[in-house]
Short mmCIF file of C-alpha atoms in Angstrom, two decimals:
data_model
loop_
_atom_site.label_atom_id
_atom_site.label_comp_id
_atom_site.label_asym_id
_atom_site.label_seq_id
_atom_site.Cartn_x
_atom_site.Cartn_y
_atom_site.Cartn_z
CA UNK A 29 -0.15 0.23 0.08
CA UNK A 30 2.51 2.30 0.95
CA UNK A 31 4.53 1.91 -2.22
CA UNK A 32 1.36 2.24 -4.45
CA UNK A 33 0.90 5.71 -2.59
CA UNK A 34 4.79 6.31 -3.00
CA UNK A 35 4.45 5.66 -6.66
CA UNK A 36 1.55 7.66 -7.32
CA UNK A 37 3.25 10.82 -5.48
CA UNK A 38 6.20 10.33 -7.58
CA UNK A 39 4.49 10.08 -11.04
CA UNK A 40 2.35 13.48 -10.18
CA UNK A 41 5.66 15.11 -9.44
CA UNK A 42 6.98 14.04 -12.78
CA UNK A 43 4.56 15.45 -14.43
CA UNK A 44 5.16 18.78 -13.22
CA UNK A 45 8.06 20.65 -14.16
CA UNK A 46 10.93 20.67 -11.87
CA UNK A 47 12.01 22.98 -9.31
CA UNK A 48 7.98 23.16 -8.29
CA UNK A 49 7.44 23.41 -4.35
CA UNK A 50 5.25 20.81 -3.36
CA UNK A 51 3.39 20.48 -0.08
CA UNK A 52 1.89 17.21 1.51
CA UNK A 53 -1.98 18.49 0.72
CA UNK A 54 -0.94 18.99 -2.62
CA UNK A 55 -1.49 14.82 -2.78
CA UNK A 56 -4.88 15.22 -0.50
CA UNK A 57 -6.36 12.90 -3.76
CA UNK A 58 -3.83 10.42 -3.13
CA UNK A 59 -3.89 9.28 0.51
CA UNK A 60 -4.17 10.46 3.81
CA UNK A 61 -1.52 12.63 5.17
CA UNK A 62 0.35 10.18 7.14
CA UNK A 63 1.02 7.63 4.08
CA UNK A 64 1.53 10.79 1.98
CA UNK A 65 4.10 11.91 4.24
CA UNK A 66 5.71 8.65 4.51
CA UNK A 67 5.80 8.46 0.65
CA UNK A 68 7.58 11.84 0.57
CA UNK A 69 9.84 11.03 3.10
CA UNK A 70 11.29 7.90 1.25
CA UNK A 71 11.79 9.84 -1.89
CA UNK A 72 13.99 12.36 -0.10
CA UNK A 73 15.77 9.31 1.29
CA UNK A 74 16.46 7.99 -2.48
CA UNK A 75 17.47 11.38 -3.48
CA UNK A 76 14.64 11.69 -5.91
CA UNK A 77 12.84 14.86 -3.62
CA UNK A 78 14.64 17.59 -1.24
CA UNK A 79 12.88 18.60 1.79
CA UNK A 80 12.96 22.59 1.55
CA UNK A 81 11.28 23.02 5.03
CA UNK A 82 8.80 20.90 7.16
CA UNK A 83 6.37 19.89 4.48
CA UNK A 84 7.47 21.57 1.81
CA UNK A 85 9.30 19.27 -0.84
CA UNK A 86 10.86 19.84 -4.26
CA UNK A 87 12.45 18.07 -7.02
CA UNK A 88 15.22 19.65 -7.86
CA UNK A 89 16.74 21.40 -10.89
CA UNK A 90 20.38 19.86 -11.56
CA UNK A 91 22.73 22.34 -13.04
CA UNK A 92 25.94 20.75 -14.72
CA UNK A 93 28.27 23.03 -12.90
CA UNK A 94 26.45 23.96 -9.58
CA UNK A 95 24.71 20.74 -9.04
CA UNK A 96 21.25 20.86 -7.06
CA UNK A 97 19.24 24.04 -7.33
CA UNK A 98 16.47 24.64 -5.51
CA UNK A 99 13.60 27.31 -5.43
CA UNK A 100 14.04 30.66 -4.49
CA UNK A 101 12.66 32.14 -1.16
CA UNK A 102 10.15 34.46 -3.65
CA UNK A 103 9.44 30.98 -5.63
CA UNK A 104 8.27 29.23 -2.40
CA UNK A 105 6.46 32.23 -0.88
CA UNK A 106 4.80 32.44 -3.87
CA UNK A 107 3.41 28.88 -3.82
CA UNK A 108 2.58 28.61 -0.44
CA UNK A 109 0.20 31.83 -1.09
CA UNK A 110 -0.84 30.33 -4.13
CA UNK A 111 -1.61 27.26 -2.21
CA UNK A 112 -3.54 29.68 0.81
CA UNK A 113 -5.13 31.37 -1.70
CA UNK A 114 -3.52 34.55 -0.10
CA UNK A 115 -2.57 38.08 -1.11
CA UNK A 116 1.38 38.73 -0.10
CA UNK A 117 3.51 41.86 -0.65
CA UNK A 118 7.46 41.98 -0.10
CA UNK A 119 8.18 44.46 2.63
CA UNK A 120 11.47 45.60 4.65
CA UNK A 121 14.57 44.66 3.69
CA UNK A 122 13.17 42.27 1.06
CA UNK A 123 11.69 45.09 -1.09
CA UNK A 124 14.93 46.97 -0.79
CA UNK A 125 17.27 44.44 -2.02
CA UNK A 126 14.53 43.34 -4.96
CA UNK A 127 14.80 46.86 -6.43
CA UNK A 128 18.57 47.28 -5.67
CA UNK A 129 18.72 50.13 -3.02
CA UNK A 130 21.16 47.40 -1.23
CA UNK A 131 23.15 44.13 -2.11
CA UNK A 132 22.64 42.35 1.02
CA UNK A 133 20.40 39.35 1.17
CA UNK A 134 18.42 39.64 4.08
CA UNK A 135 18.11 36.46 6.64
CA UNK A 136 14.50 36.93 7.23
CA UNK A 137 12.43 37.89 4.27
CA UNK A 138 9.07 39.36 5.43
CA UNK A 139 5.96 39.62 3.22
CA UNK A 140 2.74 41.36 4.52
CA UNK A 141 -0.43 38.80 3.86
CA UNK A 142 -4.26 38.04 4.46
CA UNK A 143 -3.93 34.82 6.34
CA UNK A 144 -2.41 34.03 9.59
CA UNK A 145 1.04 35.15 10.51
CA UNK A 146 3.89 32.46 10.33
CA UNK A 147 7.55 31.63 10.16
CA UNK A 148 8.82 29.21 7.73
CA UNK A 149 12.66 28.26 8.12
CA UNK A 150 14.44 27.98 4.90
CA UNK A 151 17.97 26.94 5.19
CA UNK A 152 19.57 30.11 6.82
CA UNK A 153 16.94 32.15 5.82
CA UNK A 154 13.31 32.77 7.44
CA UNK A 155 10.18 33.75 5.51
CA UNK A 156 7.99 35.66 7.87
CA UNK A 157 4.64 35.80 6.84
CA UNK A 158 2.64 39.27 8.50
CA UNK A 159 -0.85 39.96 9.00
CA UNK A 160 -1.85 42.88 7.38
CA UNK A 161 -4.78 45.43 6.37
CA UNK A 162 -6.51 45.03 3.40
CA UNK A 163 -5.06 48.61 2.32
CA UNK A 164 -1.37 47.16 2.75
CA UNK A 165 -2.27 44.22 0.57
CA UNK A 166 -3.98 46.41 -2.24
CA UNK A 167 -0.93 47.45 -4.63
CA UNK A 168 -0.97 46.03 -8.03
CA UNK A 169 1.98 47.31 -9.66
CA UNK A 170 5.11 44.91 -9.37
CA UNK A 171 7.54 47.77 -8.99
CA UNK A 172 5.41 50.60 -7.12
CA UNK A 173 4.34 48.26 -4.46
CA UNK A 174 8.15 47.82 -3.83
CA UNK A 175 8.95 50.96 -3.66
CA UNK A 176 6.23 52.54 -1.34
CA UNK A 177 7.54 49.40 1.05
CA UNK A 178 11.31 50.27 0.23
CA UNK A 179 10.54 54.09 1.34
CA UNK A 180 8.61 53.12 4.51
CA UNK A 181 11.45 50.63 5.89
CA UNK A 182 14.06 53.59 5.05
CA UNK A 183 11.81 55.97 6.73
CA UNK A 184 11.20 59.83 5.78
CA UNK A 185 14.02 61.12 7.65
CA UNK A 186 16.35 58.84 6.34
CA UNK A 187 16.26 58.54 3.01
CA UNK A 188 18.65 59.89 0.72
CA UNK A 189 18.47 61.99 -2.44
CA UNK A 190 20.39 59.52 -4.07
CA UNK A 191 17.50 56.51 -3.06
CA UNK A 192 14.88 58.67 -4.32
CA UNK A 193 16.46 59.48 -7.87
CA UNK A 194 17.29 55.59 -8.03
CA UNK A 195 13.57 54.59 -7.32
CA UNK A 196 12.22 57.07 -9.51
CA UNK A 197 14.48 55.92 -12.44
CA UNK A 198 13.27 52.58 -11.74
CA UNK A 199 9.47 53.54 -11.37
CA UNK A 200 9.80 54.79 -15.10
CA UNK A 201 9.18 51.11 -16.32
CA UNK A 202 6.08 50.59 -14.40
CA UNK A 203 2.78 50.85 -15.77
CA UNK A 204 1.37 54.32 -15.39
CA UNK A 205 -2.27 53.37 -14.03
CA UNK A 206 -0.90 50.86 -11.68
CA UNK A 207 1.50 53.32 -10.38
CA UNK A 208 -1.25 55.97 -10.04
CA UNK A 209 -3.79 53.14 -8.32
CA UNK A 210 -0.53 52.55 -5.71
CA UNK A 211 0.33 56.30 -5.21
CA UNK A 212 -3.15 56.40 -3.70
CA UNK A 213 -2.63 54.28 -1.28
CA UNK A 214 0.66 55.11 -0.53
CA UNK A 215 1.43 57.80 2.63
CA UNK A 216 1.30 61.05 1.92
CA UNK A 217 5.30 61.71 2.26
CA UNK A 218 5.82 59.07 -0.07
CA UNK A 219 3.31 60.38 -2.54
CA UNK A 220 5.02 63.43 -2.83
CA UNK A 221 8.63 61.91 -3.32
CA UNK A 222 7.79 59.49 -6.20
CA UNK A 223 4.89 61.20 -7.99
CA UNK A 224 6.20 61.23 -11.70
CA UNK A 225 6.87 65.00 -13.09
CA UNK A 226 7.08 65.81 -16.89
CA UNK A 227 10.70 65.40 -16.65
CA UNK A 228 10.43 61.95 -15.10
CA UNK A 229 7.97 60.58 -18.03
CA UNK A 230 9.26 57.35 -20.18
CA UNK A 231 10.36 58.26 -23.36
CA UNK A 232 8.89 57.39 -26.55
#
């Protein structure tokens, strides 16, 4: 019976792109959680799967030069959000890192979410989901939401002219409608800093 469940689990994984994170409940149709857990652990021992964190598995991509390639923190966070049908927004030092305002990869990657708050340990890093208001999760621009969260982290009195200039340059690649939408949700001081002027308009 256990061998059959293990085989079914692996067959489902084989038909999904390598590097995709899996959860125990991804296999709820195959068997109960205990049986599926055992099957997954056997596949980890055989080297077919890698356990990324408690309850999170992946069939890693194998690179000829660097070997096993595991999903990024962002890919794992996105997979968790998709599973939970949740919205997430990168915040803090991670938003700054994604914008290129810092080169230091944060050990604690923080996301706002509309589901339960929790922490997930991934190797040396931690994904922290913080329960947030609906307003903080209503941003729609990929670049503008990062910019607003980064500026919140830096602070009104600490942000430098160079950082403002860099953020304004990056925002030229944002969808103008998305930017206008997100600016309405931003604190007034941030809105004043990054609202596009005629000289900021993207070139034709």
